[in-house]
Short mmCIF file of C-alpha atoms in Angstrom, two decimals:
data_model
loop_
_atom_site.label_atom_id
_atom_site.label_comp_id
_atom_site.label_asym_id
_atom_site.label_seq_id
_atom_site.Cartn_x
_atom_site.Cartn_y
_atom_site.Cartn_z
CA UNK A 1 -33.26 41.89 -34.42
CA UNK A 2 -32.83 45.14 -32.52
CA UNK A 3 -29.52 45.89 -30.78
CA UNK A 4 -31.25 46.07 -27.37
CA UNK A 5 -32.87 42.68 -27.92
CA UNK A 6 -29.51 41.20 -29.02
CA UNK A 7 -27.85 42.62 -25.89
CA UNK A 8 -30.57 41.16 -23.66
CA UNK A 9 -30.16 37.72 -25.24
CA UNK A 10 -26.38 37.93 -24.84
CA UNK A 11 -26.71 38.93 -21.21
CA UNK A 12 -29.15 36.08 -20.63
CA UNK A 13 -26.73 33.62 -22.21
CA UNK A 14 -23.89 35.01 -20.08
CA UNK A 15 -25.98 34.71 -16.92
CA UNK A 16 -26.90 31.13 -17.84
CA UNK A 17 -23.20 30.34 -18.45
CA UNK A 18 -22.18 31.85 -15.12
CA UNK A 19 -24.95 29.95 -13.37
CA UNK A 20 -23.93 26.68 -15.05
CA UNK A 21 -20.25 27.17 -14.22
CA UNK A 22 -21.15 28.01 -10.62
CA UNK A 23 -23.13 24.78 -10.28
CA UNK A 24 -20.34 22.81 -11.95
CA UNK A 25 -17.79 24.26 -9.54
CA UNK A 26 -19.87 23.03 -6.63
CA UNK A 27 -20.20 19.47 -7.96
CA UNK A 28 -18.67 17.00 -5.50
CA UNK A 29 -15.26 15.48 -6.02
CA UNK A 30 -16.05 11.78 -6.38
CA UNK A 31 -13.73 9.38 -4.57
CA UNK A 32 -13.82 5.72 -5.61
CA UNK A 33 -13.14 3.13 -2.88
CA UNK A 34 -12.01 -0.17 -4.38
CA UNK A 35 -11.52 -2.65 -1.52
CA UNK A 36 -12.70 -6.23 -0.96
CA UNK A 37 -15.57 -6.31 1.51
CA UNK A 38 -16.04 -10.07 1.11
CA UNK A 39 -13.85 -13.07 0.35
CA UNK A 40 -10.40 -14.02 1.60
CA UNK A 41 -9.02 -10.45 1.68
CA UNK A 42 -11.94 -8.86 3.52
CA UNK A 43 -10.13 -9.44 6.84
CA UNK A 44 -7.60 -6.83 5.72
CA UNK A 45 -9.39 -4.63 3.19
CA UNK A 46 -12.76 -3.87 4.79
CA UNK A 47 -11.02 -1.73 7.40
CA UNK A 48 -9.44 0.35 4.65
CA UNK A 49 -12.86 1.12 3.18
CA UNK A 50 -13.96 2.45 6.57
CA UNK A 51 -10.72 4.40 6.92
CA UNK A 52 -11.44 6.20 3.66
CA UNK A 53 -15.02 6.95 4.70
CA UNK A 54 -13.73 8.48 7.95
CA UNK A 55 -11.14 10.61 6.15
CA UNK A 56 -13.72 11.84 3.64
CA UNK A 57 -16.19 12.66 6.42
CA UNK A 58 -13.57 14.66 8.34
CA UNK A 59 -12.51 16.55 5.21
CA UNK A 60 -16.12 17.43 4.42
CA UNK A 61 -16.63 18.66 7.99
CA UNK A 62 -13.64 20.95 7.41
CA UNK A 63 -15.28 22.39 4.29
CA UNK A 64 -14.16 19.92 1.65
CA UNK A 65 -11.59 21.18 -0.82
CA UNK A 66 -11.80 24.13 -3.23
CA UNK A 67 -15.31 24.72 -1.92
CA UNK A 68 -16.41 21.25 -3.04
CA UNK A 69 -17.53 18.34 -0.91
CA UNK A 70 -16.14 14.84 -1.39
CA UNK A 71 -18.50 12.03 -2.34
CA UNK A 72 -17.42 8.42 -1.68
CA UNK A 73 -18.38 5.73 -4.19
CA UNK A 74 -17.90 2.27 -2.65
CA UNK A 75 -17.74 -0.97 -4.63
CA UNK A 76 -16.93 -4.54 -3.58
CA UNK A 77 -14.56 -6.48 -5.87
CA UNK A 78 -14.98 -9.41 -3.46
CA UNK A 79 -11.37 -10.72 -3.50
CA UNK A 80 -11.98 -11.60 -7.17
CA UNK A 81 -9.04 -10.32 -9.21
CA UNK A 82 -10.78 -9.92 -12.63
CA UNK A 83 -13.69 -8.26 -10.82
CA UNK A 84 -11.28 -5.57 -9.60
CA UNK A 85 -10.79 -4.51 -13.22
CA UNK A 86 -14.54 -4.47 -13.87
CA UNK A 87 -15.20 -2.41 -10.75
CA UNK A 88 -12.40 0.03 -11.62
CA UNK A 89 -13.95 0.52 -15.06
CA UNK A 90 -17.35 1.04 -13.43
CA UNK A 91 -15.90 3.69 -11.11
CA UNK A 92 -14.16 5.59 -13.90
CA UNK A 93 -16.47 5.19 -16.89
CA UNK A 94 -19.87 5.06 -15.20
CA UNK A 95 -19.48 6.81 -11.85
CA UNK A 96 -16.95 9.31 -13.23
CA UNK A 97 -14.86 9.32 -10.06
CA UNK A 98 -11.96 11.77 -9.86
CA UNK A 99 -9.67 9.43 -7.94
CA UNK A 100 -9.60 5.84 -6.64
CA UNK A 101 -8.17 4.58 -3.35
CA UNK A 102 -7.90 0.83 -3.30
CA UNK A 103 -6.49 -2.65 -3.80
CA UNK A 104 -4.41 -4.78 -1.44
CA UNK A 105 -2.90 -7.68 -3.36
CA UNK A 106 -0.55 -7.07 -6.26
CA UNK A 107 -2.59 -9.39 -8.47
CA UNK A 108 -5.59 -7.11 -7.98
CA UNK A 109 -3.47 -4.04 -8.70
CA UNK A 110 -2.08 -5.65 -11.87
CA UNK A 111 -5.68 -6.38 -12.91
CA UNK A 112 -6.70 -2.76 -12.39
CA UNK A 113 -3.60 -1.12 -13.90
CA UNK A 114 -4.54 -1.36 -17.62
CA UNK A 115 -7.98 0.10 -16.90
CA UNK A 116 -6.57 2.99 -14.88
CA UNK A 117 -4.09 3.81 -17.63
CA UNK A 118 -6.61 3.42 -20.48
CA UNK A 119 -9.14 5.73 -18.84
CA UNK A 120 -6.52 8.07 -17.32
CA UNK A 121 -7.61 7.55 -13.74
CA UNK A 122 -5.72 8.06 -10.49
CA UNK A 123 -5.07 5.16 -8.12
CA UNK A 124 -3.60 5.47 -4.62
CA UNK A 125 -2.30 2.05 -3.61
CA UNK A 126 -1.72 1.70 0.17
CA UNK A 127 -0.01 -1.67 0.69
CA UNK A 128 3.56 -2.95 0.63
CA UNK A 129 4.37 -4.53 -2.71
CA UNK A 130 7.12 -6.12 -4.78
CA UNK A 131 8.17 -3.05 -6.77
CA UNK A 132 9.13 -3.56 -10.43
CA UNK A 133 6.45 -1.13 -11.56
CA UNK A 134 5.92 2.57 -12.04
CA UNK A 135 2.85 4.05 -13.68
CA UNK A 136 2.03 7.69 -14.27
CA UNK A 137 -1.50 6.88 -13.03
CA UNK A 138 -0.59 5.13 -9.76
CA UNK A 139 0.76 6.54 -6.49
CA UNK A 140 2.37 3.87 -4.33
CA UNK A 141 1.93 4.86 -0.67
CA UNK A 142 2.82 1.43 0.72
CA UNK A 143 6.38 0.12 1.04
CA UNK A 144 8.63 -0.94 -1.81
CA UNK A 145 11.02 -3.82 -1.01
CA UNK A 146 13.81 -1.43 0.01
CA UNK A 147 11.42 0.06 2.60
CA UNK A 148 10.41 -3.24 4.21
CA UNK A 149 11.80 -6.57 2.98
CA UNK A 150 15.48 -5.67 2.64
CA UNK A 151 15.71 -3.82 5.99
CA UNK A 152 13.90 -6.72 7.72
CA UNK A 153 16.41 -9.24 6.38
CA UNK A 154 19.29 -6.96 7.40
CA UNK A 155 17.85 -6.79 10.93
CA UNK A 156 17.48 -10.57 11.19
CA UNK A 157 20.98 -11.15 9.83
CA UNK A 158 22.84 -8.44 11.75
CA UNK A 159 20.91 -8.18 15.02
CA UNK A 160 19.54 -11.71 15.48
CA UNK A 161 22.29 -13.67 13.72
CA UNK A 162 20.02 -15.59 11.34
CA UNK A 163 21.84 -17.97 8.96
CA UNK A 164 19.01 -20.13 7.52
CA UNK A 165 15.98 -18.66 5.82
CA UNK A 166 12.45 -19.83 5.15
CA UNK A 167 10.71 -17.65 2.55
CA UNK A 168 7.02 -18.53 2.97
CA UNK A 169 4.39 -16.78 0.88
CA UNK A 170 0.99 -16.88 -0.73
CA UNK A 171 1.23 -17.98 -4.35
CA UNK A 172 0.94 -14.80 -6.38
CA UNK A 173 3.09 -12.01 -7.79
CA UNK A 174 3.99 -10.06 -4.62
CA UNK A 175 5.49 -12.96 -2.62
CA UNK A 176 7.15 -14.53 -5.66
CA UNK A 177 8.82 -11.32 -6.82
CA UNK A 178 9.76 -10.23 -3.29
CA UNK A 179 11.27 -13.64 -2.59
CA UNK A 180 13.17 -13.55 -5.87
CA UNK A 181 14.68 -10.25 -4.72
CA UNK A 182 15.41 -11.64 -1.25
CA UNK A 183 16.92 -14.86 -2.58
CA UNK A 184 19.34 -12.88 -4.76
CA UNK A 185 20.10 -10.52 -1.88
CA UNK A 186 20.79 -13.38 0.55
CA UNK A 187 23.06 -15.19 -1.92
CA UNK A 188 24.94 -11.93 -2.54
CA UNK A 189 25.47 -11.85 1.24
CA UNK A 190 27.03 -15.31 1.13
CA UNK A 191 24.03 -17.45 2.13
CA UNK A 192 24.19 -20.92 0.54
CA UNK A 193 21.27 -22.19 -1.56
CA UNK A 194 20.88 -25.09 0.89
CA UNK A 195 20.18 -22.58 3.65
CA UNK A 196 17.18 -21.08 1.82
CA UNK A 197 13.80 -22.85 1.85
CA UNK A 198 10.99 -21.39 -0.28
CA UNK A 199 7.33 -22.37 0.04
CA UNK A 200 4.10 -21.07 -1.52
CA UNK A 201 0.49 -21.78 -0.61
CA UNK A 202 -2.81 -20.66 -2.21
CA UNK A 203 -5.00 -17.86 -0.90
CA UNK A 204 -7.09 -18.99 2.06
CA UNK A 205 -4.81 -21.96 2.81
CA UNK A 206 -5.83 -23.56 6.12
CA UNK A 207 -3.96 -26.86 6.58
CA UNK A 208 -0.51 -25.82 7.81
CA UNK A 209 0.48 -28.89 9.80
CA UNK A 210 2.88 -30.44 7.25
CA UNK A 211 4.42 -27.12 6.19
CA UNK A 212 5.05 -25.97 9.77
CA UNK A 213 6.53 -29.40 10.49
CA UNK A 214 8.91 -28.91 7.53
CA UNK A 215 9.87 -25.47 8.84
CA UNK A 216 10.57 -26.95 12.26
CA UNK A 217 12.80 -29.65 10.72
CA UNK A 218 14.61 -27.09 8.53
CA UNK A 219 15.35 -25.05 11.64
CA UNK A 220 16.88 -27.96 13.53
CA UNK A 221 20.19 -28.01 11.60
CA UNK A 222 22.12 -26.11 14.23
CA UNK A 223 21.98 -22.73 12.48
CA UNK A 224 19.80 -19.82 13.59
CA UNK A 225 16.70 -19.95 11.38
CA UNK A 226 13.96 -17.40 10.65
CA UNK A 227 10.78 -17.32 8.58
CA UNK A 228 10.22 -14.36 6.27
CA UNK A 229 6.47 -14.40 5.69
CA UNK A 230 4.63 -12.91 2.74
CA UNK A 231 1.49 -14.92 3.58
CA UNK A 232 -1.57 -12.76 2.89
CA UNK A 233 -5.14 -12.51 4.14
CA UNK A 234 -7.01 -14.93 6.37
CA UNK A 235 -4.47 -17.75 5.81
CA UNK A 236 -2.38 -16.07 8.50
CA UNK A 237 -4.78 -17.11 11.27
CA UNK A 238 -4.31 -20.90 10.91
CA UNK A 239 -0.60 -20.42 10.11
CA UNK A 240 0.13 -18.70 13.40
CA UNK A 241 -2.17 -21.07 15.25
CA UNK A 242 -0.19 -24.03 13.92
CA UNK A 243 3.08 -22.42 14.96
CA UNK A 244 1.70 -22.37 18.48
CA UNK A 245 0.39 -25.93 18.22
CA UNK A 246 3.84 -27.20 17.27
CA UNK A 247 5.58 -25.19 19.97
CA UNK A 248 7.60 -22.98 17.63
CA UNK A 249 8.55 -19.97 19.71
CA UNK A 250 10.13 -16.75 18.56
CA UNK A 251 13.28 -17.51 20.53
CA UNK A 252 13.78 -20.61 18.39
CA UNK A 253 12.53 -19.67 14.90
CA UNK A 254 11.35 -16.05 14.71
CA UNK A 255 8.82 -15.15 12.02
CA UNK A 256 8.98 -11.70 10.47
CA UNK A 257 5.78 -10.90 8.57
CA UNK A 258 5.19 -8.30 5.87
CA UNK A 259 1.39 -8.65 5.72
CA UNK A 260 0.40 -9.16 9.36
CA UNK A 261 -0.53 -6.15 11.42
CA UNK A 262 -2.78 -5.23 14.28
CA UNK A 263 -5.95 -5.96 12.30
CA UNK A 264 -4.93 -9.55 11.48
CA UNK A 265 -3.77 -10.21 15.07
CA UNK A 266 -7.10 -9.04 16.47
CA UNK A 267 -8.65 -12.32 15.31
CA UNK A 268 -6.32 -14.73 17.08
CA UNK A 269 -4.86 -15.58 20.49
CA UNK A 270 -1.51 -13.82 20.40
CA UNK A 271 -0.17 -15.45 23.57
CA UNK A 272 1.87 -18.12 21.74
CA UNK A 273 3.09 -15.54 19.20
CA UNK A 274 4.81 -13.17 21.60
CA UNK A 275 8.24 -12.26 20.25
CA UNK A 276 7.50 -12.92 16.59
CA UNK A 277 8.04 -9.90 14.38
CA UNK A 278 6.56 -7.75 11.64
CA UNK A 279 8.20 -5.16 9.42
CA UNK A 280 6.08 -2.14 8.61
CA UNK A 281 6.38 1.63 8.36
CA UNK A 282 3.87 2.31 11.13
CA UNK A 283 2.58 0.58 14.25
CA UNK A 284 -0.36 1.58 16.41
CA UNK A 285 1.99 1.66 19.41
CA UNK A 286 4.09 4.51 17.94
CA UNK A 287 4.22 7.44 20.33
CA UNK A 288 3.34 10.68 18.55
CA UNK A 289 0.63 13.29 18.90
CA UNK A 290 -0.50 12.72 15.30
CA UNK A 291 -0.91 9.01 16.01
CA UNK A 292 -2.84 9.59 19.24
CA UNK A 293 -5.22 11.91 17.38
CA UNK A 294 -5.70 9.37 14.59
CA UNK A 295 -6.38 6.52 17.03
CA UNK A 296 -8.93 8.65 18.92
CA UNK A 297 -10.66 9.63 15.68
CA UNK A 298 -10.77 5.99 14.52
CA UNK A 299 -12.16 4.75 17.83
CA UNK A 300 -14.86 7.43 17.72
CA UNK A 301 -15.72 6.76 14.07
CA UNK A 302 -15.91 2.99 14.60
CA UNK A 303 -17.74 3.45 17.92
CA UNK A 304 -15.28 0.96 19.39
CA UNK A 305 -12.73 2.05 21.96
CA UNK A 306 -10.78 -1.15 21.28
CA UNK A 307 -10.53 -0.59 17.51
CA UNK A 308 -7.00 -1.07 16.15
CA UNK A 309 -5.08 0.87 13.53
CA UNK A 310 -2.43 -0.47 11.16
CA UNK A 311 0.11 0.38 8.48
CA UNK A 312 -2.12 0.38 5.35
CA UNK A 313 -4.53 2.67 7.21
CA UNK A 314 -1.67 5.13 7.70
CA UNK A 315 -0.80 4.78 4.00
CA UNK A 316 -4.36 5.81 3.09
CA UNK A 317 -4.14 8.67 5.60
CA UNK A 318 -0.96 9.88 3.89
CA UNK A 319 -2.23 9.29 0.35
CA UNK A 320 -5.56 11.00 1.00
CA UNK A 321 -3.90 14.08 2.50
CA UNK A 322 -1.41 14.19 -0.38
CA UNK A 323 -4.31 14.10 -2.84
CA UNK A 324 -6.10 16.94 -1.03
CA UNK A 325 -2.93 19.06 -1.02
CA UNK A 326 -2.31 18.34 -4.71
CA UNK A 327 -5.87 19.38 -5.61
CA UNK A 328 -5.37 22.62 -3.67
CA UNK A 329 -2.01 23.20 -5.34
CA UNK A 330 -3.44 22.53 -8.81
CA UNK A 331 -6.60 24.53 -8.13
CA UNK A 332 -8.58 21.70 -9.71
CA UNK A 333 -9.32 17.97 -9.43
CA UNK A 334 -8.37 17.49 -13.10
CA UNK A 335 -6.35 14.25 -13.29
CA UNK A 336 -3.42 15.56 -15.34
CA UNK A 337 -3.12 18.69 -13.20
CA UNK A 338 -3.13 16.64 -9.98
CA UNK A 339 -0.47 14.27 -11.37
CA UNK A 340 1.83 17.22 -12.01
CA UNK A 341 1.05 18.97 -8.73
CA UNK A 342 1.52 16.03 -6.36
CA UNK A 343 5.24 15.42 -6.98
CA UNK A 344 7.11 17.02 -4.10
CA UNK A 345 4.06 17.34 -1.87
CA UNK A 346 4.85 16.61 1.80
CA UNK A 347 2.30 15.79 4.50
CA UNK A 348 2.61 14.55 8.09
CA UNK A 349 2.81 10.81 8.66
CA UNK A 350 1.64 9.23 11.93
CA UNK A 351 5.09 8.48 13.33
CA UNK A 352 5.91 12.12 13.96
CA UNK A 353 7.61 12.98 10.66
CA UNK A 354 6.67 13.77 7.08
CA UNK A 355 6.05 11.78 3.91
CA UNK A 356 7.02 13.23 0.54
CA UNK A 357 5.82 12.12 -2.91
CA UNK A 358 8.88 11.40 -5.02
CA UNK A 359 9.17 11.74 -8.84
CA UNK A 360 8.82 7.94 -9.16
CA UNK A 361 5.35 8.11 -7.51
CA UNK A 362 6.62 6.38 -4.36
CA UNK A 363 6.88 8.11 -0.99
CA UNK A 364 9.43 8.49 1.79
CA UNK A 365 8.79 6.27 4.83
CA UNK A 366 10.53 5.21 8.04
CA UNK A 367 11.10 1.45 8.44
CA UNK A 368 10.16 -0.18 11.75
CA UNK A 369 10.49 -3.72 13.11
CA UNK A 370 7.86 -4.57 15.72
CA UNK A 371 7.67 -7.47 18.16
CA UNK A 372 4.28 -9.03 18.89
CA UNK A 373 3.04 -8.47 22.45
CA UNK A 374 0.45 -10.53 24.29
CA UNK A 375 -2.13 -7.74 23.88
CA UNK A 376 -1.97 -7.95 20.06
CA UNK A 377 0.14 -4.83 19.72
CA UNK A 378 3.74 -4.43 18.56
CA UNK A 379 6.70 -3.10 20.50
CA UNK A 380 9.12 -1.32 18.16
CA UNK A 381 12.54 -2.98 18.51
CA UNK A 382 14.33 -1.34 15.58
CA UNK A 383 13.84 1.56 13.19
CA UNK A 384 15.74 3.47 10.55
CA UNK A 385 17.33 6.74 11.72
CA UNK A 386 15.50 8.65 8.97
CA UNK A 387 12.93 8.11 6.24
CA UNK A 388 13.75 5.96 3.20
CA UNK A 389 12.67 6.86 -0.34
CA UNK A 390 10.82 4.04 -2.11
CA UNK A 391 12.69 2.46 -5.02
CA UNK A 392 10.44 1.34 -7.89
CA UNK A 393 13.11 -0.91 -9.40
CA UNK A 394 15.17 -3.29 -7.29
CA UNK A 395 18.96 -3.07 -7.21
CA UNK A 396 19.01 -6.85 -6.76
CA UNK A 397 17.35 -7.98 -9.99
CA UNK A 398 19.53 -7.99 -13.14
CA UNK A 399 16.83 -6.52 -15.36
CA UNK A 400 16.00 -3.75 -12.93
CA UNK A 401 19.20 -2.48 -11.37
CA UNK A 402 19.85 0.03 -14.18
CA UNK A 403 16.29 1.40 -14.22
CA UNK A 404 14.93 4.57 -12.65
CA UNK A 405 11.50 6.18 -12.71
CA UNK A 406 10.85 9.90 -13.02
CA UNK A 407 7.43 11.23 -14.02
CA UNK A 408 8.57 14.84 -14.37
CA UNK A 409 8.94 16.35 -17.82
CA UNK A 410 11.03 16.13 -19.92
CA UNK A 411 12.04 12.59 -18.82
CA UNK A 412 8.48 11.46 -18.01
CA UNK A 413 9.36 7.77 -17.93
CA UNK A 414 8.62 4.92 -15.55
CA UNK A 415 11.54 2.70 -16.54
CA UNK A 416 14.42 4.78 -17.87
CA UNK A 417 17.62 2.76 -18.42
CA UNK A 418 20.52 4.89 -17.18
CA UNK A 419 23.04 2.76 -19.11
CA UNK A 420 21.38 2.80 -22.53
CA UNK A 421 19.72 6.19 -22.02
CA UNK A 422 16.39 4.86 -23.25
CA UNK A 423 12.85 4.64 -21.89
CA UNK A 424 11.40 1.11 -21.90
CA UNK A 425 8.16 0.16 -23.58
CA UNK A 426 6.18 -0.27 -20.35
CA UNK A 427 6.21 3.44 -19.63
CA UNK A 428 4.31 6.17 -21.34
CA UNK A 429 6.54 8.75 -23.01
CA UNK A 430 5.44 12.37 -23.25
CA UNK A 431 4.59 13.54 -26.75
CA UNK A 432 7.02 15.93 -28.39
#
């Protein structure tokens, strides 16, 4: 072969390589959306799917990221917990998504977690949860117990004077673990076991007459009583309706909910519920320019001037913007590069401050207590003076109080025991 012919072939190969790399660089960043669009959790999760589609659309209108557009890939796990795992595998192995935003219930997240870790995916999880977990592949943008449950109990105890406690939840891991934390916390505060009533009901529970009657009787012992509710999904509608039917008013037995926001209240008559409470990190009624802009954008996107916003929507807003910033910082959508880049990233929240991704893959959040109004909105009655960093491991569970999570090298551990100086088996340890 002549030298000139060899040079021409080499140049052709180089041109082909440049062309291929140029096309590859312009491939879209694929964003998996893993939310129930049917079944008992659709009342809460379908809105989050639309929130993600709006955020992706707005980012694409702004030019995407790194010169690449974002492509949503939507699946419906249908409130079926094993199906969440199947759909996560489909997103990662078949659709080759770069990141997943999804899940609501902890049982669905627990179903997805082994798949995400096996296939080295990224999951942004936007809902309050029970803690007791830290994965290098998951970013928890909802509240840990120290960012919702514990402050809510402190408010009820210190500001309302509550002495008797009903811990009512849906029967799965989030309510059971959260209530285990709260029961220990209350007893540490001097609350007697006889002054704590715990009740669990299945998903979609609809017959609340007997349970609400029991709550009413429990609250008639002459001590100020409150209900701490971890009831999830569409079971909240008949629960609140039965409270009204039995004349339980907030002045008598206030309910503070951890899974009821503006979206859930939009389906019921809130008149009888005025004064009951919810603990979140965001309410639609918050006064800030960022929130006003978000509400306007959501109303325009949904073509509904009465559309409501809620806390998990804000968590997706924060998580999505953190992901975009991490991709910019890393200069790539490569999973391992994004995991390293995102720690320390700060983005605006919707309450007028900033959220920062901590080394334990939880974020900083303000804590707000809101009171239900007759228009289905919440009036903020209490809030923390500053943001609170999410704690992956509760200080109020014996097996957790000595654990920390830090996904920075060299520690790179999700459950490091500060007493023994060892990393537990649940966490991945960086190779030497």
